[in-house]
Structure formats: structure tokens, C-alpha cells
CSV table of C-alpha atoms and ligand atoms in Angstrom, one decimal:
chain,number,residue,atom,x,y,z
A,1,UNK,CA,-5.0,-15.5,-2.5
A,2,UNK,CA,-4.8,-19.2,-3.1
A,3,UNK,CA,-5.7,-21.9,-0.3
A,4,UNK,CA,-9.1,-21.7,0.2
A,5,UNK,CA,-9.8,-24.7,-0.5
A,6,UNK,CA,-7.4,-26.7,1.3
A,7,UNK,CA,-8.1,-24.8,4.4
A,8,UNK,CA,-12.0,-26.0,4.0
A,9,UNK,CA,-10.9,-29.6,3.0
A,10,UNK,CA,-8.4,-29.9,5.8
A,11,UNK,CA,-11.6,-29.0,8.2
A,12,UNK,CA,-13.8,-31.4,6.5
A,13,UNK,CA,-15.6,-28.2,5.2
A,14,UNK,CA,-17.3,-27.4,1.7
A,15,UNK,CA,-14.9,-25.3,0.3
A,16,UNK,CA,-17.4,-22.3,0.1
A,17,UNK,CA,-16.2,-22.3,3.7
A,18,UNK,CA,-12.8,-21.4,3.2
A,19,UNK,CA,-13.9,-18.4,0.8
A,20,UNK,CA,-15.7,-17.1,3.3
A,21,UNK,CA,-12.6,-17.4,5.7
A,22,UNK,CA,-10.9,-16.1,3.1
A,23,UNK,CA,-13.0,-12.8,2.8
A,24,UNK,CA,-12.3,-12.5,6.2
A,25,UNK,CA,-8.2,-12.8,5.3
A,26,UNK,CA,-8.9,-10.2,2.7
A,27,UNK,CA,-10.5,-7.3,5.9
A,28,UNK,CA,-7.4,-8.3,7.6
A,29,UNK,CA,-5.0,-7.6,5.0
A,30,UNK,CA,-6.7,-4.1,3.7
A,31,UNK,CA,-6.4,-3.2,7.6
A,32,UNK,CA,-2.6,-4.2,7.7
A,33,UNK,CA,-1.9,-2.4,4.2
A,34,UNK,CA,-3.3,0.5,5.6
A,35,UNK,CA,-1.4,0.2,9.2
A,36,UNK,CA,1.9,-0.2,7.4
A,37,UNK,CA,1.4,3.0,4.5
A,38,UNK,CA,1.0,0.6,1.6
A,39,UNK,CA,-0.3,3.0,-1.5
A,40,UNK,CA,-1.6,0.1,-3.6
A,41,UNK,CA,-2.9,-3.3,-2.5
A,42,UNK,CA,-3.6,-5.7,-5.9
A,43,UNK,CA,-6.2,-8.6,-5.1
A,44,UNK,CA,-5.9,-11.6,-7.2
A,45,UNK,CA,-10.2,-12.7,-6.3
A,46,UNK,CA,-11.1,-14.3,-9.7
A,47,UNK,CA,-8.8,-15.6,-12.4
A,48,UNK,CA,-10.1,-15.8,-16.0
A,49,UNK,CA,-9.6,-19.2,-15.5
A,50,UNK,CA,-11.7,-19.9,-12.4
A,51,UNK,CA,-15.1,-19.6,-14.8
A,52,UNK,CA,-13.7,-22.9,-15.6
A,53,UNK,CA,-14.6,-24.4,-12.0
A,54,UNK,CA,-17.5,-26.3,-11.3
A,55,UNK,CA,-20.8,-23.8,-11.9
A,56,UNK,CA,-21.9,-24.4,-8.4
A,57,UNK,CA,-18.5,-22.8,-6.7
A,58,UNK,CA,-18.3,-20.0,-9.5
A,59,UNK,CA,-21.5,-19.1,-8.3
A,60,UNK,CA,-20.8,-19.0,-4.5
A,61,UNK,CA,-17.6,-17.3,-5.4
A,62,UNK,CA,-20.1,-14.4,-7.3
A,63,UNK,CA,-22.2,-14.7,-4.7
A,64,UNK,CA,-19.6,-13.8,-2.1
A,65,UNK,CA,-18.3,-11.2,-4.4
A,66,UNK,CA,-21.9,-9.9,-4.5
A,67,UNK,CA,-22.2,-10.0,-0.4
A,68,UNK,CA,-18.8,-8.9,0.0
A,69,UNK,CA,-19.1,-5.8,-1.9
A,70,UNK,CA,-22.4,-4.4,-0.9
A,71,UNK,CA,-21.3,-5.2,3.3
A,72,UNK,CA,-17.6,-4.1,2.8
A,73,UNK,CA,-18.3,-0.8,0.9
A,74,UNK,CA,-19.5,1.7,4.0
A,75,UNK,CA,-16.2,0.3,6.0
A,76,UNK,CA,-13.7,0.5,3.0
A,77,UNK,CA,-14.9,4.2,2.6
A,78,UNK,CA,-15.0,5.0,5.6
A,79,UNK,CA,-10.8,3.7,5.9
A,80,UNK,CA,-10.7,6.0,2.9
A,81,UNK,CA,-10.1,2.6,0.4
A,82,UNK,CA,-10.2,4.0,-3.5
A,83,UNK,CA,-11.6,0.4,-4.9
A,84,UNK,CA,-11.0,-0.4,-8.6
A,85,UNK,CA,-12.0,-3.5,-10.3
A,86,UNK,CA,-9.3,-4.9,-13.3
A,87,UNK,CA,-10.0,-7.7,-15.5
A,88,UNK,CA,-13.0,-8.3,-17.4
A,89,UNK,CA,-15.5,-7.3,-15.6
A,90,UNK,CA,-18.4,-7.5,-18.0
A,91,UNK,CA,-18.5,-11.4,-17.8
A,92,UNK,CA,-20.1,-11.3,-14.3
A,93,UNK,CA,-23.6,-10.2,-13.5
A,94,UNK,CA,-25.2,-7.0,-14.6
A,95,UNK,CA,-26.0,-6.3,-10.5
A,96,UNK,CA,-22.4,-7.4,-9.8
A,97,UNK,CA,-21.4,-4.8,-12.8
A,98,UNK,CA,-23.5,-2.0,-11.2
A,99,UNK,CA,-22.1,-2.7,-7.5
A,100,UNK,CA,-18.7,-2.4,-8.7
A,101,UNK,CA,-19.4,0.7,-10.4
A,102,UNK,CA,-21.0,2.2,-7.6
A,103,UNK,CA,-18.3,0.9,-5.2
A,104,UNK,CA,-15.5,3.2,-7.3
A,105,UNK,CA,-17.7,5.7,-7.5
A,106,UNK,CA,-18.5,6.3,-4.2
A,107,UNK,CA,-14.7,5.7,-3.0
A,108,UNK,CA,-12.9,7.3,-6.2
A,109,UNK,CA,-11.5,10.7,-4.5
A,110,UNK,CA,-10.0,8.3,-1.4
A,111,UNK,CA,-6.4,8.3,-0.5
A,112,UNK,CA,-5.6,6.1,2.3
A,113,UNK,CA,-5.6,2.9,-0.1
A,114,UNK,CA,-5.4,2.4,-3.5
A,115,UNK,CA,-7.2,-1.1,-3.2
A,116,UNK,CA,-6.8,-2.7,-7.0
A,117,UNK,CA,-9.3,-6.3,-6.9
A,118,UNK,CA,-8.5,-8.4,-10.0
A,119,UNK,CA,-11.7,-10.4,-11.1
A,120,UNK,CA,-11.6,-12.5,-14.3
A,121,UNK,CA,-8.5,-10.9,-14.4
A,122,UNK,CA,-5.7,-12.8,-16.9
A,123,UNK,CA,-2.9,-11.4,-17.8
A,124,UNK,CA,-2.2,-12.9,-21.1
A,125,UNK,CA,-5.7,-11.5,-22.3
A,126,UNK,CA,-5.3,-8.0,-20.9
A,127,UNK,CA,-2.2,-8.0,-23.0
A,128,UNK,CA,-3.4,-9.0,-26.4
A,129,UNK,CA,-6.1,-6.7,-26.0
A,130,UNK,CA,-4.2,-4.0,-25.3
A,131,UNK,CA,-2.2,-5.6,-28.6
A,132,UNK,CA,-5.7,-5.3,-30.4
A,133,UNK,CA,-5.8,-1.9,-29.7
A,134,UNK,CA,-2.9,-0.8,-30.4
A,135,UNK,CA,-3.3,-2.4,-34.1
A,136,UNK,CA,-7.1,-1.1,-34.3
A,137,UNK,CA,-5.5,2.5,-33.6
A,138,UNK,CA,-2.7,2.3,-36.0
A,139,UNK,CA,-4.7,0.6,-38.9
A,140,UNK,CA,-7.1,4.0,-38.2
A,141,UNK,CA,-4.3,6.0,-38.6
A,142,UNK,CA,-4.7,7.3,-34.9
A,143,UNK,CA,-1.2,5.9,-34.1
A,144,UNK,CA,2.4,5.9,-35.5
A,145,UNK,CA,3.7,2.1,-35.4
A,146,UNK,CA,6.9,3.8,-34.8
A,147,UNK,CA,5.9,5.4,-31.7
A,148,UNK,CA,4.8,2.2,-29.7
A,149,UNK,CA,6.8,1.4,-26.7
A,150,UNK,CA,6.6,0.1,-23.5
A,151,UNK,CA,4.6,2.8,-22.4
A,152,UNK,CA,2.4,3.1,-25.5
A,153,UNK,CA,1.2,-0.3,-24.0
A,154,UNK,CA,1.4,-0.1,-20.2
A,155,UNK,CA,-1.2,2.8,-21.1
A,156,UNK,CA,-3.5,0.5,-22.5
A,157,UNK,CA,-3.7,-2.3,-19.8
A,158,UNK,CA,-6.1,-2.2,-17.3
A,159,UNK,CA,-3.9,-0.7,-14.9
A,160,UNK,CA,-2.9,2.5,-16.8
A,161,UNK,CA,-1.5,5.3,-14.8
A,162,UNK,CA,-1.2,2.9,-12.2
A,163,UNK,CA,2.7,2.5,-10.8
A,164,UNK,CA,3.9,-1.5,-11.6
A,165,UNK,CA,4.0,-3.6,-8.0
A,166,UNK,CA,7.1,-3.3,-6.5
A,167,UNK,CA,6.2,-6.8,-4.4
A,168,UNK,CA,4.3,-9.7,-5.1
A,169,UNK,CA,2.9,-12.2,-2.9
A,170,UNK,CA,1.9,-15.4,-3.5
A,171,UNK,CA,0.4,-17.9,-0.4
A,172,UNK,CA,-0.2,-21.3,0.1
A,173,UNK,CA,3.4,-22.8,-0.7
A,174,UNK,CA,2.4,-22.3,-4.4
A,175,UNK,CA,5.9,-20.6,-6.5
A,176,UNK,CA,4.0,-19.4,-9.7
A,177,UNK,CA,2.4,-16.6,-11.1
A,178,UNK,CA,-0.1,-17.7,-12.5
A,179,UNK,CA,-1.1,-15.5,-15.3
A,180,UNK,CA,-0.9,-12.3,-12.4
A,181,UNK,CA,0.1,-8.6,-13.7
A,182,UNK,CA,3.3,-10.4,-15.8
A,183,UNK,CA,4.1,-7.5,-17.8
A,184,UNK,CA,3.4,-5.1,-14.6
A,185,UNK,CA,5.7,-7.1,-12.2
A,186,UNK,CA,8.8,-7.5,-14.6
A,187,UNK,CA,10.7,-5.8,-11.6
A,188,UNK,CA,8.7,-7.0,-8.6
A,189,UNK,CA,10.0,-8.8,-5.6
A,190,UNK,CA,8.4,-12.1,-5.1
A,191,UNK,CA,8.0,-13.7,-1.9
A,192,UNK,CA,6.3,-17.0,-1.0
A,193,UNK,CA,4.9,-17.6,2.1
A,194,UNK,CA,3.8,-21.0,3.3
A,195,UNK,CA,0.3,-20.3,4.8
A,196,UNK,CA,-3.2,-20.6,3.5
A,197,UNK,CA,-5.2,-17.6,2.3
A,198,UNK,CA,-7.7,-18.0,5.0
A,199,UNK,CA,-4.8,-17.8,8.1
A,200,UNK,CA,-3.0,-15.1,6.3
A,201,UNK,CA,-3.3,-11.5,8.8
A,202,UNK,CA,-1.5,-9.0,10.1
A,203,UNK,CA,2.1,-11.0,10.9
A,204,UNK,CA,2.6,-12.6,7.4
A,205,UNK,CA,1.6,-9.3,5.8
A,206,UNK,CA,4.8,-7.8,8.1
A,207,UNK,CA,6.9,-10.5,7.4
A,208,UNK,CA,6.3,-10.1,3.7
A,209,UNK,CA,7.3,-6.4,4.0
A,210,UNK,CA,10.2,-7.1,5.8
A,211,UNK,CA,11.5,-9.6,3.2
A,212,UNK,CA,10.9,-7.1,1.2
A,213,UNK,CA,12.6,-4.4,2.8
A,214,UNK,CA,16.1,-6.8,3.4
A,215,UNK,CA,16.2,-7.0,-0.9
A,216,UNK,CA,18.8,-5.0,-2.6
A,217,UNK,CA,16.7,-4.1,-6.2
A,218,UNK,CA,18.7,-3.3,-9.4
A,219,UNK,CA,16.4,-3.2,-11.7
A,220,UNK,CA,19.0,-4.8,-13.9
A,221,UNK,CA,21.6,-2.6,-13.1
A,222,UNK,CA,25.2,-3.1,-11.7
A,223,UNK,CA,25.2,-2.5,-7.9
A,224,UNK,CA,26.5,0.8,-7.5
B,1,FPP,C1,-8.2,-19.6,-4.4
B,1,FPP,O1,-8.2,-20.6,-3.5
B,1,FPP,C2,-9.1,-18.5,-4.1
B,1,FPP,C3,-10.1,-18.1,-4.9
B,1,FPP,C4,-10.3,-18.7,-6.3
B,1,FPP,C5,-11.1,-17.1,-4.5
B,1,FPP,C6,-10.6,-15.9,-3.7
B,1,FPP,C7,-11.7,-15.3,-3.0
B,1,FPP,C8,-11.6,-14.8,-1.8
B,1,FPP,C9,-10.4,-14.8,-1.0
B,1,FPP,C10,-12.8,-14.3,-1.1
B,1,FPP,C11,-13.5,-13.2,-1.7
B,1,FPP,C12,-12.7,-12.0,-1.9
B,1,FPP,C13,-13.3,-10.8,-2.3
B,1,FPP,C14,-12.4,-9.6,-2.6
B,1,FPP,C15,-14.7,-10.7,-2.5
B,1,FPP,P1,-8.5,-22.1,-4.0
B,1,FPP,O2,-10.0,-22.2,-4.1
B,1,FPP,O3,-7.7,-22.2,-5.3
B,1,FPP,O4,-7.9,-23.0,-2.9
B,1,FPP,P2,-6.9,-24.2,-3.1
B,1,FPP,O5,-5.6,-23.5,-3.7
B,1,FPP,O6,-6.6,-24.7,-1.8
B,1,FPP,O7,-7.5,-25.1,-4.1
């Protein structure tokens, strides 16, 4: 959800500005997942790497996190939103920590949405840690080296038992991934879409779907 901050610069605002635009982007988009039968919605909100930012936006960013969660919560169960946090989310506040519990607690038998936000999130890390435990296990002689495959790790990441993106979406006119779900999206679509996180709604969301929608996937196959 990247162009926050180039939506508040090109206003002559503090970028805290277009975070908070962009929270609004985010209501939007949950609404338009929802209106067009998307099962699962994956937020990139905080990258491991965004700790590294100066401490006074990492702490509006929290901060919004915190707001966001505890105003959003009533609404997103009421849409019947199933939240989940991935990445690691003991790094942020213990109150933060508790909210986020509480917030897939409360929505964890919802079906409308599978609503997946990614904070500290990297992907590189979740896969050596998965990699960790997958040695840990084996060295304790709780797992045959033989025996792991691609699943044997998918089932260790932080999206276990979750079904790998079929689309990805990236905003702003960047083309990278950017340490997002790279062992999860091996076979996702990717579509770029030159617009700022805080103008993204309803149309681009459609659009995105429809590019989708016009791809013939082969999953490394031959066409048939
Ligand atoms: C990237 O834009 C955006 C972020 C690092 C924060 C994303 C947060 C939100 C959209 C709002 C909060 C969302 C939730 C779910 C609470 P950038 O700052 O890198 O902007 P730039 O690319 O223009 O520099």
C-alpha cells in the first residue's frame, strides 16, 4: 500500500497525513473485496523494514495501527471480516499485541472476508524461521529430513493453512515486491497500477480484478 507519502508531500502535508488517507483507502478496499466475493484480502501495513524509519513516523504509524484497530473492529465484525495479523507481531506494543489478539478473537468464526494485515511482516525472515524450525524439529528427532517438502514448509510460515494469493497488487507506479509473501506468490498474477495508496477505491480494485480475470494462468504448464 505504498504512496503515502507522496500523496502528503504532493499536498504540502506531513506525511502522517497520507496514512491517515491511507486508512481511509484501506475501508474502501475491505468494502470492494467484500462487494466483489474476494475470500482473502492480504495488507502489506508495516514492513520489517519500516522500524528503520525515523522514530517519530514509526510511532504515528503504531499509533494509527492502534486507533485504527480499536475504531475499525465493531465495523469489520459486523461485515463479518475474520482479521489475522502475519509477521512479527511481538515487536510492537504490548497494548497493540493485546488489540490484535482481541481483534481475531472476536472476528475468528467470520466468513465474509478473510482479511490477512501484514505488520513487520518480511518475507525473507518468515522463511528462515520457518527454516529454524524445521532444523530445531529434525535435530529433536520430531522430523524426518527426508520428509521436508514444499508443504513441510508452507505449514510453517505464518500463513499456514492459508491458500497462496492468486493476485498481487502493487500501487504507486512502484514494480517490486518488496520482501511481500515471495514464497506464497510463486504463481500470483501481478498487476501495477499507477495510483497512490491514499486514491486507491472501489474502480482500481475492479480494474485490478479484471486484469486479472483477462490472464490465461499455467502454472508452468503447456497451454492445453
Ligand atoms: C507506504 O507508503 C505505507 C506505509 C508504510 C504504511 C501503510 C499504512 C496505512 C495504509 C494506514 C494504516 C493501515 C492499517 C491497516 C492500520 P510510504 O510511506 O512508503 O509512501 P511513499 O511510497 O510515497 O514514500
Amino acid at each position: 500500500m505504498d504512496g503515502n507519502g507522496r500523496w502528503a508531500a504532493a499536498r504540502h502535508l506531513p506525511r502522517l497525513a497520507g496514512h491517515r488517507e491511507g486508512a481511509r483507502a484501506v475501508r474502501r478496499t475491505i468494502e470492494a473485496a467484500i462487494h466483489h466475493h474476494v475470500g482473502w484480502l492480504t495488507l502489506y501495513a508495516f514492513s520489517s523494514e519500516n522500524w528503520r524509519r525515523p522514530a517519530g513516523e514509526v510511532s504515528d504509524l503504531t499509533g494509527l495501527l492502534r486507533h485504527y484497530v480499536r475504531s475499525e473492529l465493531a465495523e469489520l465484525a459486523r461485515a463479518g471480516v475474520r482479521l489475522r495479523v502475519i509477521g512479527e507481531r511481538a515487536r510492537f506494543p504490548a497494548d497493540i499485541q493485546a488489540d490484535l489478539a482481541a481483534a481475531e478473537a472476536t472476528t475468528a468464526a467470520n466468513t465474509a472476508l478473510n482479511l490477512n494485515v501484514a505488520l513487520s511482516y518480511g518475507s525473507r525472515a518468515e522463511i528462515a524461521a520457518a527454516a529454524r524450525r524445521i532444523a530445531a524439529e529434525a535435530r529433536d528427532g520430531r522430523l524426518d529430513p527426508d520428509a521436508v517438502d514444499e508443504a513441510a514448509l508452507s505449514a510453517r510460515l505464518f500463513t499456514a493453512g492459508m491458500p497462496d494469493p492468486d493476485l498481487l497488487i502493487r500501487t504507486s507506479g512502484e514494480q517490486r515486491l518488496s520482501n511481500f509473501l515471495l514464497w506464497q506468490a510463486a504463481y500470483a498474477e501481478l498487476v501495477f497500477q499507477d495510483v497512490l495508496w491514499p486514491d486507491y477505491g472501489e474502480s482500481h480494485f475492479a480494474a485490478a480484478l479484471a486484469s486479472f480475470a483477462a490472464r490465461e494462468r499455467r502454472f508452468g504448464a503447456r497451454p492445453g
